[in-house]
Short mmCIF file of C-alpha atoms and ligand atoms in Angstrom, two decimals:
data_model
loop_
_atom_site.label_atom_id
_atom_site.label_comp_id
_atom_site.label_asym_id
_atom_site.label_seq_id
_atom_site.Cartn_x
_atom_site.Cartn_y
_atom_site.Cartn_z
CA UNK A 1 30.41 -16.05 65.41
CA UNK A 2 32.78 -18.83 63.40
CA UNK A 3 35.74 -16.85 61.86
CA UNK A 4 35.66 -18.61 58.91
CA UNK A 5 32.25 -17.22 58.46
CA UNK A 6 32.92 -13.42 58.32
CA UNK A 7 33.14 -13.68 54.61
CA UNK A 8 29.75 -13.77 54.51
CA UNK A 9 28.64 -10.88 56.09
CA UNK A 10 30.79 -8.93 54.12
CA UNK A 11 30.19 -5.53 52.07
CA UNK A 12 29.49 -5.75 48.97
CA UNK A 13 29.78 -3.47 45.70
CA UNK A 14 27.74 -4.67 42.25
CA UNK A 15 28.92 -3.46 38.61
CA UNK A 16 27.45 -0.14 38.93
CA UNK A 17 28.42 0.48 42.38
CA UNK A 18 25.23 -0.37 45.00
CA UNK A 19 26.42 -1.67 47.39
CA UNK A 20 25.16 -4.32 49.58
CA UNK A 21 25.73 -5.22 52.93
CA UNK A 22 26.65 -8.94 52.74
CA UNK A 23 26.97 -11.51 50.56
CA UNK A 24 23.85 -12.99 50.73
CA UNK A 25 20.99 -12.48 48.20
CA UNK A 26 17.35 -13.63 48.18
CA UNK A 27 16.44 -15.65 45.40
CA UNK A 28 12.24 -14.74 43.10
CA UNK A 29 10.20 -16.69 44.04
CA UNK A 30 6.26 -16.84 42.92
CA UNK A 31 4.09 -16.95 46.30
CA UNK A 32 1.02 -17.43 44.36
CA UNK A 33 -1.03 -14.89 46.41
CA UNK A 34 -1.47 -11.26 44.64
CA UNK A 35 -4.65 -9.30 45.79
CA UNK A 36 -7.49 -10.04 43.36
CA UNK A 37 -6.81 -6.42 41.52
CA UNK A 38 -2.71 -7.78 40.65
CA UNK A 39 -1.70 -5.76 43.47
CA UNK A 40 0.18 -7.14 46.57
CA UNK A 41 -1.75 -8.59 48.97
CA UNK A 42 -1.60 -7.70 51.81
CA UNK A 43 0.38 -11.58 52.96
CA UNK A 44 3.11 -10.83 50.96
CA UNK A 45 3.57 -7.87 52.43
CA UNK A 46 4.48 -10.29 55.51
CA UNK A 47 6.20 -12.62 54.27
CA UNK A 48 8.43 -10.17 52.30
CA UNK A 49 8.36 -7.93 55.73
CA UNK A 50 9.53 -11.42 57.74
CA UNK A 51 12.44 -11.84 55.25
CA UNK A 52 13.91 -8.43 54.14
CA UNK A 53 15.93 -8.09 57.27
CA UNK A 54 18.14 -10.82 56.57
CA UNK A 55 19.87 -9.99 53.37
CA UNK A 56 21.37 -7.75 51.24
CA UNK A 57 19.29 -7.85 48.28
CA UNK A 58 16.07 -9.01 47.93
CA UNK A 59 14.80 -10.44 45.07
CA UNK A 60 11.42 -9.82 44.85
CA UNK A 61 9.06 -12.55 43.19
CA UNK A 62 7.97 -12.27 39.44
CA UNK A 63 6.05 -9.16 38.05
CA UNK A 64 4.02 -9.68 34.84
CA UNK A 65 4.21 -7.75 32.32
CA UNK A 66 1.99 -7.95 29.92
CA UNK A 67 -1.79 -9.15 29.81
CA UNK A 68 -1.00 -11.61 27.71
CA UNK A 69 2.39 -12.48 30.10
CA UNK A 70 0.05 -13.31 33.01
CA UNK A 71 1.54 -16.70 33.88
CA UNK A 72 0.48 -18.15 37.68
CA UNK A 73 -2.72 -17.78 39.36
CA UNK A 74 -2.24 -14.89 41.79
CA UNK A 75 0.49 -13.45 40.14
CA UNK A 76 0.68 -9.93 40.65
CA UNK A 77 1.03 -8.15 37.60
CA UNK A 78 3.65 -4.83 36.17
CA UNK A 79 1.06 -3.80 33.24
CA UNK A 80 -0.92 -1.23 34.24
CA UNK A 81 -0.36 2.13 36.42
CA UNK A 82 -2.84 1.82 39.69
CA UNK A 83 -0.52 -0.76 41.17
CA UNK A 84 2.25 1.63 41.96
CA UNK A 85 1.32 2.71 45.69
CA UNK A 86 1.32 -0.93 47.25
CA UNK A 87 4.37 -1.24 44.52
CA UNK A 88 5.51 1.72 46.67
CA UNK A 89 4.65 -0.04 49.79
CA UNK A 90 6.25 -3.00 48.69
CA UNK A 91 10.22 -1.59 47.98
CA UNK A 92 9.74 0.33 51.43
CA UNK A 93 8.76 -2.94 53.44
CA UNK A 94 11.84 -4.10 52.10
CA UNK A 95 14.69 -0.94 52.24
CA UNK A 96 13.78 0.25 55.26
CA UNK A 97 15.54 -3.25 56.90
CA UNK A 98 18.56 -2.63 55.11
CA UNK A 99 17.86 -4.70 51.95
CA UNK A 100 18.49 -3.53 48.38
CA UNK A 101 14.47 -4.26 46.26
CA UNK A 102 14.69 -6.08 43.11
CA UNK A 103 11.06 -6.21 41.09
CA UNK A 104 11.78 -9.61 39.12
CA UNK A 105 10.27 -8.84 35.81
CA UNK A 106 9.22 -11.49 33.97
CA UNK A 107 5.87 -12.31 31.08
CA UNK A 108 5.49 -15.90 31.23
CA UNK A 109 4.80 -17.28 26.91
CA UNK A 110 4.27 -20.05 26.25
CA UNK A 111 4.43 -21.28 30.13
CA UNK A 112 0.95 -19.31 30.54
CA UNK A 113 -1.91 -20.73 32.08
CA UNK A 114 -4.32 -21.08 29.56
CA UNK A 115 -7.76 -19.49 31.95
CA UNK A 116 -5.45 -16.49 33.28
CA UNK A 117 -5.23 -15.24 29.50
CA UNK A 118 -7.84 -13.35 27.31
CA UNK A 119 -8.24 -15.33 24.32
CA UNK A 120 -7.26 -18.48 26.21
CA UNK A 121 -3.93 -18.79 24.05
CA UNK A 122 -0.23 -18.38 25.37
CA UNK A 123 1.61 -16.79 22.71
CA UNK A 124 5.39 -17.79 21.68
CA UNK A 125 8.64 -17.19 19.77
CA UNK A 126 6.71 -20.06 17.59
CA UNK A 127 3.92 -22.45 18.08
CA UNK A 128 5.92 -25.33 19.74
CA UNK A 129 4.07 -26.95 22.30
CA UNK A 130 5.04 -26.47 26.03
CA UNK A 131 6.51 -29.84 27.07
CA UNK A 132 5.29 -28.60 30.14
CA UNK A 133 1.74 -28.10 29.83
CA UNK A 134 1.04 -29.56 26.37
CA UNK A 135 -0.47 -26.92 24.89
CA UNK A 136 0.60 -24.97 21.25
CA UNK A 137 1.68 -21.49 21.44
CA UNK A 138 0.77 -19.12 18.86
CA UNK A 139 3.71 -17.45 17.09
CA UNK A 140 3.98 -13.74 17.70
CA UNK A 141 3.91 -11.27 15.25
CA UNK A 142 6.92 -8.27 14.98
CA UNK A 143 4.44 -6.21 16.20
CA UNK A 144 3.44 -7.91 19.56
CA UNK A 145 7.48 -8.45 20.07
CA UNK A 146 8.15 -5.21 19.89
CA UNK A 147 5.20 -4.01 22.26
CA UNK A 148 6.62 -6.81 24.93
CA UNK A 149 9.60 -5.13 24.95
CA UNK A 150 7.91 -2.07 25.80
CA UNK A 151 5.96 -3.03 28.61
CA UNK A 152 9.16 -5.21 29.69
CA UNK A 153 10.20 -0.88 29.53
CA UNK A 154 6.84 0.76 30.87
CA UNK A 155 7.07 -2.11 34.21
CA UNK A 156 10.56 -1.00 34.99
CA UNK A 157 9.12 2.73 34.97
CA UNK A 158 7.20 1.62 37.19
CA UNK A 159 10.04 0.19 39.87
CA UNK A 160 11.67 3.32 39.40
CA UNK A 161 8.14 4.83 40.19
CA UNK A 162 7.78 2.95 43.24
CA UNK A 163 11.03 3.53 44.67
CA UNK A 164 12.93 0.00 44.18
CA UNK A 165 16.52 0.07 43.64
CA UNK A 166 16.24 -1.88 40.74
CA UNK A 167 14.85 -4.44 38.64
CA UNK A 168 15.71 -8.26 37.29
CA UNK A 169 15.03 -9.37 34.13
CA UNK A 170 13.78 -12.97 34.17
CA UNK A 171 15.90 -14.37 31.52
CA UNK A 172 15.48 -17.81 32.78
CA UNK A 173 13.56 -21.22 34.04
CA UNK A 174 11.66 -21.38 30.61
CA UNK A 175 9.45 -18.11 29.77
CA UNK A 176 9.40 -15.29 27.30
CA UNK A 177 12.60 -14.73 27.15
CA UNK A 178 14.04 -17.64 27.74
CA UNK A 179 12.20 -19.46 25.39
CA UNK A 180 13.03 -16.39 22.77
CA UNK A 181 17.00 -17.95 23.65
CA UNK A 182 16.25 -22.42 23.00
CA UNK A 183 16.06 -23.26 19.53
CA UNK A 184 13.59 -25.60 20.70
CA UNK A 185 10.99 -23.14 21.03
CA UNK A 186 12.62 -20.90 18.75
CA UNK A 187 11.86 -21.59 15.09
CA UNK A 188 11.19 -19.16 13.47
CA UNK A 189 13.57 -17.42 10.82
CA UNK A 190 13.11 -13.50 10.60
CA UNK A 191 15.68 -10.84 12.55
CA UNK A 192 14.66 -12.43 15.99
CA UNK A 193 15.47 -16.09 15.14
CA UNK A 194 17.21 -18.38 12.82
CA UNK A 195 21.24 -18.96 14.16
CA UNK A 196 22.55 -17.74 17.92
CA UNK A 197 22.87 -14.56 16.84
CA UNK A 198 19.48 -13.93 16.28
CA UNK A 199 17.74 -16.38 19.42
CA UNK A 200 20.27 -13.74 21.47
CA UNK A 201 17.97 -10.53 19.30
CA UNK A 202 14.96 -10.48 21.98
CA UNK A 203 16.87 -10.72 24.82
CA UNK A 204 18.71 -8.11 23.81
CA UNK A 205 16.29 -5.48 22.67
CA UNK A 206 14.43 -6.33 26.06
CA UNK A 207 17.81 -5.40 28.39
CA UNK A 208 18.43 -2.69 25.53
CA UNK A 209 15.05 -0.71 26.30
CA UNK A 210 15.36 -1.21 29.64
CA UNK A 211 18.70 0.85 30.43
CA UNK A 212 16.83 2.99 27.79
CA UNK A 213 14.17 3.77 30.48
CA UNK A 214 16.31 3.25 33.30
CA UNK A 215 18.41 6.65 30.93
CA UNK A 216 15.08 8.44 30.90
CA UNK A 217 13.35 8.14 34.72
CA UNK A 218 16.53 7.19 36.77
CA UNK A 219 20.59 6.95 37.13
CA UNK A 220 23.25 3.89 36.80
CA UNK A 221 21.87 4.14 40.76
CA UNK A 222 19.10 1.99 39.47
CA UNK A 223 20.39 -1.69 39.01
CA UNK A 224 19.41 -4.54 36.47
CA UNK A 225 20.35 -7.71 36.45
CA UNK A 226 19.73 -10.59 34.04
CA UNK A 227 18.69 -14.13 35.24
CA UNK A 228 19.32 -16.95 32.70
CA UNK A 229 19.11 -20.96 32.77
CA UNK A 230 22.22 -22.14 31.54
CA UNK A 231 21.07 -25.25 30.03
CA UNK A 232 18.13 -27.83 28.89
CA UNK A 233 17.83 -31.03 28.76
CA UNK A 234 15.45 -31.05 25.26
CA UNK A 235 17.00 -32.01 22.00
CA UNK A 236 16.25 -29.31 20.54
CA UNK A 237 18.31 -27.43 23.27
CA UNK A 238 20.26 -24.52 25.26
CA UNK A 239 23.84 -26.44 24.26
CA UNK A 240 25.83 -24.60 27.64
CA UNK A 241 28.29 -23.34 25.29
CA UNK A 242 25.21 -21.70 23.10
CA UNK A 243 25.69 -19.90 26.41
CA UNK A 244 29.21 -18.97 27.02
CA UNK A 245 29.07 -16.73 23.81
CA UNK A 246 25.42 -15.95 25.36
CA UNK A 247 26.74 -14.74 28.17
CA UNK A 248 30.29 -13.03 27.05
CA UNK A 249 27.95 -11.42 25.38
CA UNK A 250 25.64 -10.39 28.18
CA UNK A 251 28.83 -9.00 30.30
CA UNK A 252 29.45 -6.88 27.75
CA UNK A 253 25.75 -5.05 28.26
CA UNK A 254 26.36 -2.55 31.22
CA UNK A 255 24.22 -4.58 34.18
CA UNK A 256 24.80 -4.82 37.69
CA UNK A 257 24.58 -8.65 37.55
CA UNK A 258 24.06 -11.84 36.13
CA UNK A 259 22.70 -14.49 37.83
CA UNK A 260 22.07 -18.44 37.15
CA UNK A 261 19.43 -20.20 37.78
CA UNK A 262 20.61 -23.51 38.94
CA UNK A 263 18.36 -25.80 41.16
CA UNK A 264 22.64 -27.47 42.38
CA UNK A 265 25.18 -24.91 42.57
CA UNK A 266 27.64 -28.26 42.38
CA UNK A 267 25.63 -29.61 39.24
CA UNK A 268 28.40 -29.98 36.29
CA UNK A 269 27.22 -29.13 32.67
CA UNK A 270 25.75 -31.36 30.94
CA UNK A 271 27.56 -30.76 27.55
CA UNK A 272 30.08 -28.47 25.75
CA UNK A 273 33.97 -27.33 26.62
CA UNK A 274 34.03 -27.09 29.98
CA UNK A 275 33.16 -30.85 31.43
CA UNK A 276 35.48 -30.80 34.25
CA UNK A 277 34.52 -27.96 36.55
CA UNK A 278 30.58 -26.58 38.30
CA UNK A 279 28.50 -24.77 36.17
CA UNK A 280 28.58 -21.79 38.14
CA UNK A 281 32.35 -21.96 37.80
CA UNK A 282 32.19 -22.17 33.92
CA UNK A 283 30.10 -19.06 34.13
CA UNK A 284 32.32 -16.91 36.25
CA UNK A 285 35.08 -17.55 34.53
CA UNK A 286 33.34 -16.29 31.13
CA UNK A 287 32.09 -13.03 33.29
CA UNK A 288 35.58 -12.50 34.53
CA UNK A 289 35.28 -9.27 36.43
CA UNK A 290 32.65 -7.61 33.57
CA UNK A 291 29.89 -7.56 36.36
CA UNK A 292 28.32 -9.59 39.03
CA UNK A 293 27.45 -13.04 39.40
CA UNK A 294 25.04 -14.85 41.46
CA UNK A 295 25.34 -18.25 41.95
CA UNK A 296 21.84 -20.50 43.94
CA UNK A 297 20.64 -23.63 44.49
CA UNK A 298 20.13 -26.32 47.03
CA UNK A 299 22.40 -24.17 48.45
CA UNK A 300 21.21 -24.93 52.36
CA UNK A 301 24.75 -24.58 55.10
CA UNK A 302 26.62 -22.05 55.60
CA UNK A 303 29.33 -24.19 54.90
CA UNK A 304 28.31 -24.93 51.42
CA UNK A 305 27.05 -21.49 50.81
CA UNK A 306 31.27 -20.12 51.76
CA UNK A 307 32.25 -22.93 49.45
CA UNK A 308 30.61 -20.34 46.17
CA UNK A 309 32.33 -17.30 48.25
CA UNK A 310 35.44 -19.43 47.81
CA UNK A 311 35.34 -20.26 44.02
CA UNK A 312 35.12 -16.01 44.05
CA UNK A 313 31.33 -16.23 42.99
CA UNK A 314 30.45 -12.51 44.68
CA UNK A 315 27.27 -13.34 45.82
CA UNK A 316 24.60 -16.65 47.03
CA UNK A 317 21.09 -16.69 47.19
CA UNK A 318 19.20 -19.13 48.95
CA UNK A 319 15.43 -19.57 47.65
CA UNK A 320 13.77 -22.60 48.86
CA UNK A 321 15.90 -22.53 52.10
CA UNK A 322 14.83 -18.82 52.90
CA UNK A 323 11.47 -20.16 52.79
CA UNK A 324 12.12 -22.40 55.47
CA UNK A 325 14.12 -20.40 57.59
CA UNK A 326 14.01 -16.48 57.49
CA UNK A 327 16.21 -16.17 60.38
CA UNK A 328 19.24 -17.98 58.55
CA UNK A 329 22.38 -14.67 58.88
CA UNK A 330 21.47 -14.79 61.90
CA UNK A 331 21.55 -18.14 63.02
CA UNK A 332 25.25 -18.31 61.20
CA UNK A 333 26.27 -14.78 63.14
CA UNK A 334 25.02 -16.54 66.18
CA UNK A 335 26.67 -19.32 65.56
CA UNK A 336 23.86 -21.06 66.09
CA UNK A 337 24.39 -22.40 62.19
CA UNK A 338 23.54 -26.67 63.33
CA UNK A 339 19.48 -24.70 64.05
CA UNK A 340 19.36 -23.31 61.24
CA UNK A 341 15.90 -25.72 59.32
CA UNK A 342 16.30 -27.97 56.62
CA UNK A 343 12.92 -29.38 56.33
CA UNK A 344 9.68 -27.97 56.45
CA UNK A 345 7.05 -28.74 58.81
CA UNK A 346 3.43 -28.99 57.93
CA UNK A 347 2.43 -26.58 60.98
CA UNK A 348 4.74 -24.42 60.63
CA UNK A 349 3.75 -21.95 57.60
CA UNK A 350 1.92 -19.45 60.36
CA UNK A 351 5.63 -18.84 62.29
CA UNK A 352 7.76 -18.84 58.64
CA UNK A 353 4.95 -16.32 57.53
CA UNK A 354 4.08 -17.81 54.47
CA UNK A 355 1.41 -17.13 51.99
CA UNK A 356 -1.54 -19.44 50.99
CA UNK A 357 -0.78 -19.98 47.39
CA UNK A 358 3.04 -20.22 47.83
CA UNK A 359 2.07 -22.46 51.06
CA UNK A 360 -0.56 -24.70 49.11
CA UNK A 361 2.38 -24.86 46.06
CA UNK A 362 5.07 -25.77 47.85
CA UNK A 363 3.71 -28.43 50.11
CA UNK A 364 1.13 -29.88 46.87
CA UNK A 365 4.44 -30.59 44.67
CA UNK A 366 6.10 -33.35 45.56
CA UNK A 367 9.76 -32.65 46.31
CA UNK A 368 9.87 -29.11 45.60
CA UNK A 369 10.52 -28.92 49.54
CA UNK A 370 11.57 -31.09 51.86
CA UNK A 371 8.43 -31.48 53.68
CA UNK A 372 7.85 -33.55 57.23
CA UNK A 373 5.35 -34.11 59.07
CA UNK A 374 5.70 -31.52 62.31
CA UNK A 375 8.24 -29.40 64.21
C1 FMN R 1 7.87 -21.37 45.12
C2 FMN R 1 9.00 -21.00 44.48
C3 FMN R 1 8.41 -20.30 43.00
C4 FMN R 1 9.70 -19.47 43.12
N1 FMN R 1 9.56 -18.79 41.38
C5 FMN R 1 10.28 -18.30 40.79
C6 FMN R 1 10.16 -16.29 40.27
O1 FMN R 1 9.17 -16.27 40.34
N2 FMN R 1 11.36 -16.81 39.34
C7 FMN R 1 12.32 -16.96 39.36
O2 FMN R 1 13.14 -17.11 38.74
N3 FMN R 1 12.70 -18.15 40.05
C8 FMN R 1 11.99 -18.67 40.82
N4 FMN R 1 11.61 -19.24 42.21
C9 FMN R 1 13.61 -20.53 41.04
C10 FMN R 1 14.45 -20.44 42.83
O3 FMN R 1 14.37 -18.66 42.34
C11 FMN R 1 15.92 -21.08 42.79
O4 FMN R 1 15.70 -20.70 41.63
C12 FMN R 1 14.79 -22.97 42.90
O5 FMN R 1 14.19 -22.44 44.11
C13 FMN R 1 16.88 -23.23 43.02
O6 FMN R 1 17.22 -22.27 44.42
P1 FMN R 1 17.64 -22.88 45.74
O7 FMN R 1 17.79 -24.60 45.40
O8 FMN R 1 17.96 -22.07 46.74
O9 FMN R 1 15.23 -22.86 46.46
C14 FMN R 1 11.10 -20.29 42.51
C15 FMN R 1 10.71 -21.15 43.63
C16 FMN R 1 10.14 -21.62 44.42
C17 FMN R 1 10.26 -23.19 45.73
#
């Protein structure tokens, strides 16, 4: 291994005291390949198994916490107890190779695919059409909101029963929690919306419930992370200064880590009071030493990962790169970083152990991954 990469391999203690064997996190990635009954499929198990030896922490694909939050075809579900045995096998598969196993918990809100929903209409904070699907959701009632908060808690209970080391609350990428924080999708004027403070109420209530369940069924060693997207292009939309206020609040919630969802870790804010530094650096400064922080986005080489750590951000995550190169860290360890794959050969599905639904998604959606014909 080249000396300068030593930091990538250094253990790290999360804010809740859990020890990670290194600084590498695998980002949550939906597989579109769950079993028909909503449990973890064999193909998914193989996918996780192939990658679990490397990272200090492995965040799973997002699991649906509520029936009306099922978002993608082949998404696994977290709202029934009968899925716990397969979740237990998944947690085991990841943990036995030395990585912390984190279940990402999600409600899709207005982004849910309509044919997956019982009444065909997605729900959201307000009846504002999704810019992605054009579908107008139904506004949730107060009772329904309380139910979804409870659902996040119950999926956390199942994660604990299944032996996961923790959960990550999916507050990013335009799904329900994000929809409550965004002034684009949240036009409410009750306790769940109307001001920046009130747009934080739903995410904070979910965090409270997840912590309550942790305290009932586990202890502080159970990791609770929170993922967020810092900015939106839409008008109105989440602005960087809103996010600084929100992240400042999040950093006081006693979470084990915060995780910024970025497509490019070197990207700079579009707006706000800190335009001269990258988003990741600005967020690092707001968080300070109150909790741990994960940044990611288009990191492919060990030099790019090192650049994140050298900015004082303790953990980096790989998403697409971990799909293309399951042996990423091993290659760095062996001084073979020049052989790290940064493109996806179209004949490599079997070799890379990528489930069918995921393979279809990443090879058919233009520009998502750099796809090349063959090895
Ligand atoms: C196939 C695929 C599925 C994804 N699914 C999720 C998901 O379930 N939850 C989530 O928070 N982000 C999801 N993401 C976003 C990634 O976690 C990550 O933020 C994004 O790919 C940017 O990081 P990267 O440049 O390292 O890939 C997904 C990305 C990909 C490529």
